[in-house]
CSV table of C-alpha atoms and ligand atoms in Angstrom, one decimal:
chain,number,residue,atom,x,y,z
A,1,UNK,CA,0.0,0.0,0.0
A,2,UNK,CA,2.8,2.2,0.9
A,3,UNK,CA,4.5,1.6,-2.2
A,4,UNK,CA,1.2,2.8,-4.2
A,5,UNK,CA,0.7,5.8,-2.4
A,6,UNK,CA,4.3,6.3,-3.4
A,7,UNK,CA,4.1,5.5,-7.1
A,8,UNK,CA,0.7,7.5,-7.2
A,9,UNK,CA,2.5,10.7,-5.8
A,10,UNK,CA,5.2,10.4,-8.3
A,11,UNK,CA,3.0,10.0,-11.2
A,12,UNK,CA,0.6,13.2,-10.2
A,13,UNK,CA,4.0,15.1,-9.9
A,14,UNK,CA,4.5,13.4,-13.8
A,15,UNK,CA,1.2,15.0,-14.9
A,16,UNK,CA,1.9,18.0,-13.1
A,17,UNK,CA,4.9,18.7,-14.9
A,18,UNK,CA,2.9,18.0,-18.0
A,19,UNK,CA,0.3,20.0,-17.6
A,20,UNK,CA,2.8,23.1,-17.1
A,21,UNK,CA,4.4,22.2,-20.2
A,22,UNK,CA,1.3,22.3,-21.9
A,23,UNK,CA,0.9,25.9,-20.6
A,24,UNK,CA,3.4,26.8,-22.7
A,25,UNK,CA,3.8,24.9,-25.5
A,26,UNK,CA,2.1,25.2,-28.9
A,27,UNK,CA,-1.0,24.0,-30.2
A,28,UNK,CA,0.4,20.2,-31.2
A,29,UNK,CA,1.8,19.9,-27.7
A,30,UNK,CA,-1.4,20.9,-25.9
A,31,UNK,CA,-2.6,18.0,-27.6
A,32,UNK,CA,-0.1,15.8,-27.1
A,33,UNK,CA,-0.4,16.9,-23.5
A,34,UNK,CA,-3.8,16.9,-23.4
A,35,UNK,CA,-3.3,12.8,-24.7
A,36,UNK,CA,-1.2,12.3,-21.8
A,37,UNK,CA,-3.7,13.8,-19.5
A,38,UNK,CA,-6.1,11.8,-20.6
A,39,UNK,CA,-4.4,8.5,-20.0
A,40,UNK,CA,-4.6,9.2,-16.1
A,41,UNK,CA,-1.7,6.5,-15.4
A,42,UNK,CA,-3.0,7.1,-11.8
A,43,UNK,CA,-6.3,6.0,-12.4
A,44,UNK,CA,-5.2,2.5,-14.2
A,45,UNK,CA,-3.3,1.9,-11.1
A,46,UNK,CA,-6.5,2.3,-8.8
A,47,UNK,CA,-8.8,1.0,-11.2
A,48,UNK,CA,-7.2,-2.3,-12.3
A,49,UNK,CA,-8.0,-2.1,-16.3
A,50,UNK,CA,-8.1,-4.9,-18.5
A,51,UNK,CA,-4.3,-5.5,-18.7
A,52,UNK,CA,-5.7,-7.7,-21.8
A,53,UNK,CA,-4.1,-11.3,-19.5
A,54,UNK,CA,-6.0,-14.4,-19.2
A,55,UNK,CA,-4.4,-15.2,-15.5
A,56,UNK,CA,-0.7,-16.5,-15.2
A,57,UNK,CA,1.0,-19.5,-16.4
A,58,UNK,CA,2.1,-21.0,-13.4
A,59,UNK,CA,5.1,-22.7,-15.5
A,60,UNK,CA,6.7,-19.8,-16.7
A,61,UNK,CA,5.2,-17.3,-14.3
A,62,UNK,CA,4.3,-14.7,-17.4
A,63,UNK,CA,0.9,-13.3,-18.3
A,64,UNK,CA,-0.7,-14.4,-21.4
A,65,UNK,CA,-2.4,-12.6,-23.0
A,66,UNK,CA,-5.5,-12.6,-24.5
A,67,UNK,CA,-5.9,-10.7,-27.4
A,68,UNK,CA,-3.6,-12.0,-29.1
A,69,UNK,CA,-5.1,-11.1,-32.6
A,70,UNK,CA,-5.6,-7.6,-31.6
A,71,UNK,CA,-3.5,-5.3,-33.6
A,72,UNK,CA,-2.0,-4.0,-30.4
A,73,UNK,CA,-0.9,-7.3,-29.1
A,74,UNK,CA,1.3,-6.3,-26.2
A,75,UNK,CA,4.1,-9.1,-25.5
A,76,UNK,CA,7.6,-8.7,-23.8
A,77,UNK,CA,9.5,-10.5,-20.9
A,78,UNK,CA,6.8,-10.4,-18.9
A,79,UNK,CA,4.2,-11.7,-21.2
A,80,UNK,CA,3.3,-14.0,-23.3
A,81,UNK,CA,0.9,-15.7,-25.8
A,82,UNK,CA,-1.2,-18.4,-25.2
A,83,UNK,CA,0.9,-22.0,-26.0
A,84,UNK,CA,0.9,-22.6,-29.7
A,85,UNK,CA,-0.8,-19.9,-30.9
A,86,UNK,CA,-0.8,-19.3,-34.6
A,87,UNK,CA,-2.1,-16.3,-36.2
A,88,UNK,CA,-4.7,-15.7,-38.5
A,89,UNK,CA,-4.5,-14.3,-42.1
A,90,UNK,CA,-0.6,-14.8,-42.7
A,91,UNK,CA,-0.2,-13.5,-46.2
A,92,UNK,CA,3.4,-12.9,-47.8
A,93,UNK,CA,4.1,-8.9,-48.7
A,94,UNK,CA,4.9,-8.3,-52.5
A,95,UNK,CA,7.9,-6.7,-51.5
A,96,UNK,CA,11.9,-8.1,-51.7
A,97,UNK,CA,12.5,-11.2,-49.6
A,98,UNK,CA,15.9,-11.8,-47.7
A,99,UNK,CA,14.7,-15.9,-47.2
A,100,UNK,CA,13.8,-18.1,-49.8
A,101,UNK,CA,10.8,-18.9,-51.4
A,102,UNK,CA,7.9,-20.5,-49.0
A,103,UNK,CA,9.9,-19.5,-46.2
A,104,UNK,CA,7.3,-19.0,-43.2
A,105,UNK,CA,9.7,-15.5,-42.6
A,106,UNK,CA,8.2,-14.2,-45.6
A,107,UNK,CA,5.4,-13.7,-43.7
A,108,UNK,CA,2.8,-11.1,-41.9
A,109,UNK,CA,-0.9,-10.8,-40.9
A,110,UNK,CA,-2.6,-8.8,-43.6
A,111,UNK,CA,-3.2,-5.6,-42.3
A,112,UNK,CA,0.5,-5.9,-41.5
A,113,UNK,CA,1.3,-6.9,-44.7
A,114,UNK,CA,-0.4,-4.1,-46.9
A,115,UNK,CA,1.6,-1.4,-44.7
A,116,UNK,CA,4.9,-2.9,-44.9
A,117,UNK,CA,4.2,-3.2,-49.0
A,118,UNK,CA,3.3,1.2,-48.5
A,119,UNK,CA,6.1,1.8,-46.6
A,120,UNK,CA,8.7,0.0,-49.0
A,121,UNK,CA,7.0,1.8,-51.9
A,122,UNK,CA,7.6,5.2,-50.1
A,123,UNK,CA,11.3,4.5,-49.4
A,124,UNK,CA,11.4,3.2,-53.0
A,125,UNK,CA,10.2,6.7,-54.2
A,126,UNK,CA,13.0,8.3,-51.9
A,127,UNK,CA,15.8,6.1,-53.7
A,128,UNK,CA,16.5,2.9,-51.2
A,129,UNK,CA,15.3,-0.1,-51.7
A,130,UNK,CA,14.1,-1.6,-48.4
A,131,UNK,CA,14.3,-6.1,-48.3
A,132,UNK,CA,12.4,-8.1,-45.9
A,133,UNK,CA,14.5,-10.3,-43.7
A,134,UNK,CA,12.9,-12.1,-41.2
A,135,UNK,CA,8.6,-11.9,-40.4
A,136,UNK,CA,6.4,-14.9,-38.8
A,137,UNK,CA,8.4,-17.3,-36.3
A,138,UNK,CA,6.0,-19.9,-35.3
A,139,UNK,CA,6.0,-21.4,-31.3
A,140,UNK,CA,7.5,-24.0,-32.1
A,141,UNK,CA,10.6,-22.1,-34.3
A,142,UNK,CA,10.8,-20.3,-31.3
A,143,UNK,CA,11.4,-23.0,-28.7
A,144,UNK,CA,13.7,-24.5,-30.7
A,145,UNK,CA,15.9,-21.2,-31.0
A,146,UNK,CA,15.3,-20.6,-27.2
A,147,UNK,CA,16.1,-24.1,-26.3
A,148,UNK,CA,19.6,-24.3,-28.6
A,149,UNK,CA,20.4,-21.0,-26.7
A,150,UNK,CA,19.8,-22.2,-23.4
A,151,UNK,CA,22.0,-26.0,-24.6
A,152,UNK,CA,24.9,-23.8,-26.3
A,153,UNK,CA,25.2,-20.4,-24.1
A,154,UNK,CA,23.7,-20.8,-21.1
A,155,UNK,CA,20.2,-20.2,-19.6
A,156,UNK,CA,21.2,-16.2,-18.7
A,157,UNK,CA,22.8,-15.8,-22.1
A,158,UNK,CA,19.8,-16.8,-23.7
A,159,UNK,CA,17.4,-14.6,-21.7
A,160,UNK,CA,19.1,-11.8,-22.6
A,161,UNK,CA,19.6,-12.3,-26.2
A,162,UNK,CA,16.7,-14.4,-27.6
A,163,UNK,CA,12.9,-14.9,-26.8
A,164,UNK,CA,11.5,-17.1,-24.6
A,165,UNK,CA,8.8,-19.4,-27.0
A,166,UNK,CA,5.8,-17.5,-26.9
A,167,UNK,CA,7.2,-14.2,-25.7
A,168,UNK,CA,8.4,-13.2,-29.5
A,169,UNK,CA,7.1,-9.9,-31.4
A,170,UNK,CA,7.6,-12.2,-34.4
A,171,UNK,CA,5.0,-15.1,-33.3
A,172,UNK,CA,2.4,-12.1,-33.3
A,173,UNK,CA,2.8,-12.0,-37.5
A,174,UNK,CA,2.8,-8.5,-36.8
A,175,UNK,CA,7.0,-7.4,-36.7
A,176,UNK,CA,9.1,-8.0,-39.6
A,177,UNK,CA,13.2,-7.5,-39.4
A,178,UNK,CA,14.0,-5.5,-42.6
A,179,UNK,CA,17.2,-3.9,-44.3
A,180,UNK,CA,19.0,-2.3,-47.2
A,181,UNK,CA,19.9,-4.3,-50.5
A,182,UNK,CA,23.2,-4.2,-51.4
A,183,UNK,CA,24.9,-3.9,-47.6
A,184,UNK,CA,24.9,-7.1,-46.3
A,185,UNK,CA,27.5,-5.1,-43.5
A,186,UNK,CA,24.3,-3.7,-41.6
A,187,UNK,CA,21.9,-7.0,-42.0
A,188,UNK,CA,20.8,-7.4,-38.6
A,189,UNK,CA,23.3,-5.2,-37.0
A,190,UNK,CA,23.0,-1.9,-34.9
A,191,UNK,CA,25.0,0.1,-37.8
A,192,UNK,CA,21.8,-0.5,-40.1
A,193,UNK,CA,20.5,2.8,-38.0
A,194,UNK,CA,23.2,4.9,-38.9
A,195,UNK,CA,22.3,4.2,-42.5
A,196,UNK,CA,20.0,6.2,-44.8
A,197,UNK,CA,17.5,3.6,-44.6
A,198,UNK,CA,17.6,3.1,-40.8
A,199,UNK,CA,17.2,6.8,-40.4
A,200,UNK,CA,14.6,7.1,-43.4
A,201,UNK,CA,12.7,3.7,-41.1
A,202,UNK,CA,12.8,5.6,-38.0
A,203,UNK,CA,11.2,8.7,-38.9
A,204,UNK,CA,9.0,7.7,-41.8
A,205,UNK,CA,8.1,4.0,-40.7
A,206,UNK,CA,5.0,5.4,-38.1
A,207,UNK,CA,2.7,7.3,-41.1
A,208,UNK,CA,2.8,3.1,-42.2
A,209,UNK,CA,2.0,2.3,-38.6
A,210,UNK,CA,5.4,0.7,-37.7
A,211,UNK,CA,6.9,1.6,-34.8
A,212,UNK,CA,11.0,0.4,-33.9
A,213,UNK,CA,9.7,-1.9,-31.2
A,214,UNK,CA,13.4,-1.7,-29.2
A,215,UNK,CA,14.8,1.7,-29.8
A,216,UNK,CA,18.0,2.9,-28.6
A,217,UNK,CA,18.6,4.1,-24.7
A,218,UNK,CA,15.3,1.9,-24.0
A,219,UNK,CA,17.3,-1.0,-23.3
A,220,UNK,CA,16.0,-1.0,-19.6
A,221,UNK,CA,12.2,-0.6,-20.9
A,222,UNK,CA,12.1,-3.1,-23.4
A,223,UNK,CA,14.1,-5.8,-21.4
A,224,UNK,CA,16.1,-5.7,-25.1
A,225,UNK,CA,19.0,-4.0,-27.0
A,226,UNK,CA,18.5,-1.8,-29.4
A,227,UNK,CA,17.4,-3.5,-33.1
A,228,UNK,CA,16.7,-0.2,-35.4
A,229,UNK,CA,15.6,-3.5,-38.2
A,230,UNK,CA,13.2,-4.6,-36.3
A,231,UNK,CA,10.0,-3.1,-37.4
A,232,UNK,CA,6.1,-3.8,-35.2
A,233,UNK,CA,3.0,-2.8,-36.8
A,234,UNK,CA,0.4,-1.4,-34.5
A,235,UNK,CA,-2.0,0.6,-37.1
A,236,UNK,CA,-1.0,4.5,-37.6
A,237,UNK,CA,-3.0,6.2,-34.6
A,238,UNK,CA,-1.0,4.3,-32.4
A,239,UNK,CA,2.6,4.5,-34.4
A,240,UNK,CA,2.0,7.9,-34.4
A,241,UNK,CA,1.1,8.7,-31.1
A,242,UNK,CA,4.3,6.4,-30.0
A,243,UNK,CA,6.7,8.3,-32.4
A,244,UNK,CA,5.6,11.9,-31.5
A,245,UNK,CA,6.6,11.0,-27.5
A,246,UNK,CA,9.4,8.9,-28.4
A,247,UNK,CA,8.0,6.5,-26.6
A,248,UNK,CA,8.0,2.3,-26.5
A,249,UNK,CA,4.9,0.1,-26.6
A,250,UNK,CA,5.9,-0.6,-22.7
A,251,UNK,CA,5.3,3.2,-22.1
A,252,UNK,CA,2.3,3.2,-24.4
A,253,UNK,CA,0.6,1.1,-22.2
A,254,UNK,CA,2.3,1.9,-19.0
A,255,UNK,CA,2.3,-1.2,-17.0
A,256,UNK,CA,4.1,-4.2,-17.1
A,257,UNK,CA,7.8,-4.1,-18.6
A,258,UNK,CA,11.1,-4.8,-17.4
A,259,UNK,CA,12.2,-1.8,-16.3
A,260,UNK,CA,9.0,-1.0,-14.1
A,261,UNK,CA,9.2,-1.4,-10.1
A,262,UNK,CA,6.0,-3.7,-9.5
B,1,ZN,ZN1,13.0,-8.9,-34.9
């Protein structure tokens, strides 16, 4: 209880601070304040929202959630989908493909897929041809990479470096790793953000309704490095609302992530 009243009082001094900021800000941050304000992190401690979990798995001791088809699908370190979950409509975007033909990698949901297909045309248009590396991971891909982590580096090693099964972005069909053609140097690799397609991804990929799920100096939020490849579709509201205040999906939803004192 103490340590609510605690949090609470920390957060009203948050949304104080806001709210004077909104004073003097322009018209697009009064209503990017105003957004904040509306949110009431407070109030979703108090009032226990739907934190979208069906209970949790006493074998893993994660939440899983459950609306896993949602768009806004929230996974992480903390949370997970149910066992064997495969998405629906898993269609292969029209765009350049990094793995070969019927590759499951090729893969996204639809909605997913349509926006990766407008964002690749855009960069297109802006001279740099975007490729596709790495889309839907299925559970059981998953638990094999997890479990040959664990065999070969260590249980710690693998924590910190790969997903447990069922706690993957890419078993959602909704993220897709992507990179430059012709630079096989920045496949996969932090560098690819210093590149003119990293930057062009980072401040274009939201109007597509991507967001860079692990961005940099959020290592502590996201539980994960920085990867400027790896690309989440959430729909455009939401990309956009997460890109004006540089935020993560973790702070987008404000409650359980890595770097949160629960
Ligand atoms: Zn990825």
């Amino acid at each position: 209880m103490k340590k609510f009243v605690v949090v609470l009082f920390i957060l009203l001094v948050l949304v104080g601070c806001t709210e004077t900021n909104v004073l003097k800000g322009t018209m697009a941050d009064k209503r990017l304040g105003a957004a904040l304000l509306a949110k009431k992190p407070f109030e979703i401690e108090k009032n226990e929202p739907d934190y979208n979990t069906a209970g949790i798995n006493p074998e893993t001791g994660l939440y899983i959630v459950d609306n896993e088809t949602s768009m806004l699908v929230y996974v992480n370190k903390y949370r997970e989908l149910p066992e064997g979950y495969t998405p629906p409509d898993l269609t292969e975007p029209d765009v350049l493909h990094y793995s070969p033909v019927g590759d499951n990698r090729r893969l996204l949901r639809k909605e997913a897929s349509e926006a990766l297909v407008s964002l690749f045309e855009a960069a297109e248009t802006d001279g740099l041809t975007l490729v596709a590396v790495s889309g839907y991971r299925s559970y059981e891909r998953q638990q094999a990479i997890y479990a040959s982590n664990v065999a070969s580096k260590g249980q710690a090693h693998a924590d910190q470096f790969s997903a447990k099964p069922g706690t993957s972005e890419h078993q959602t069909g909704l993220a897709m790793d992507v990179t430059v053609q012709g630079n096989d140097d920045v496949l996969l690799s932090q560098s690819f953000g210093e590149t003119e397609a990293g930057q062009y991804i980072k401040e274009n990929a939201y109007q597509y309704g991507f967001i860079i799920r692990y961005p940099e100096g959020k290592e502590t939020i996201t539980g994960y490095s920085y990867e400027p490849w790896h690309l989440r579709y959430v729909g455009k509201d939401v990309a956009t609302e997460i890109y004006l205040n540089e935020w993560t999906l973790e702070e987008y939803f404000g409650f359980d992530y890595p770097g949160r004192e629960r």
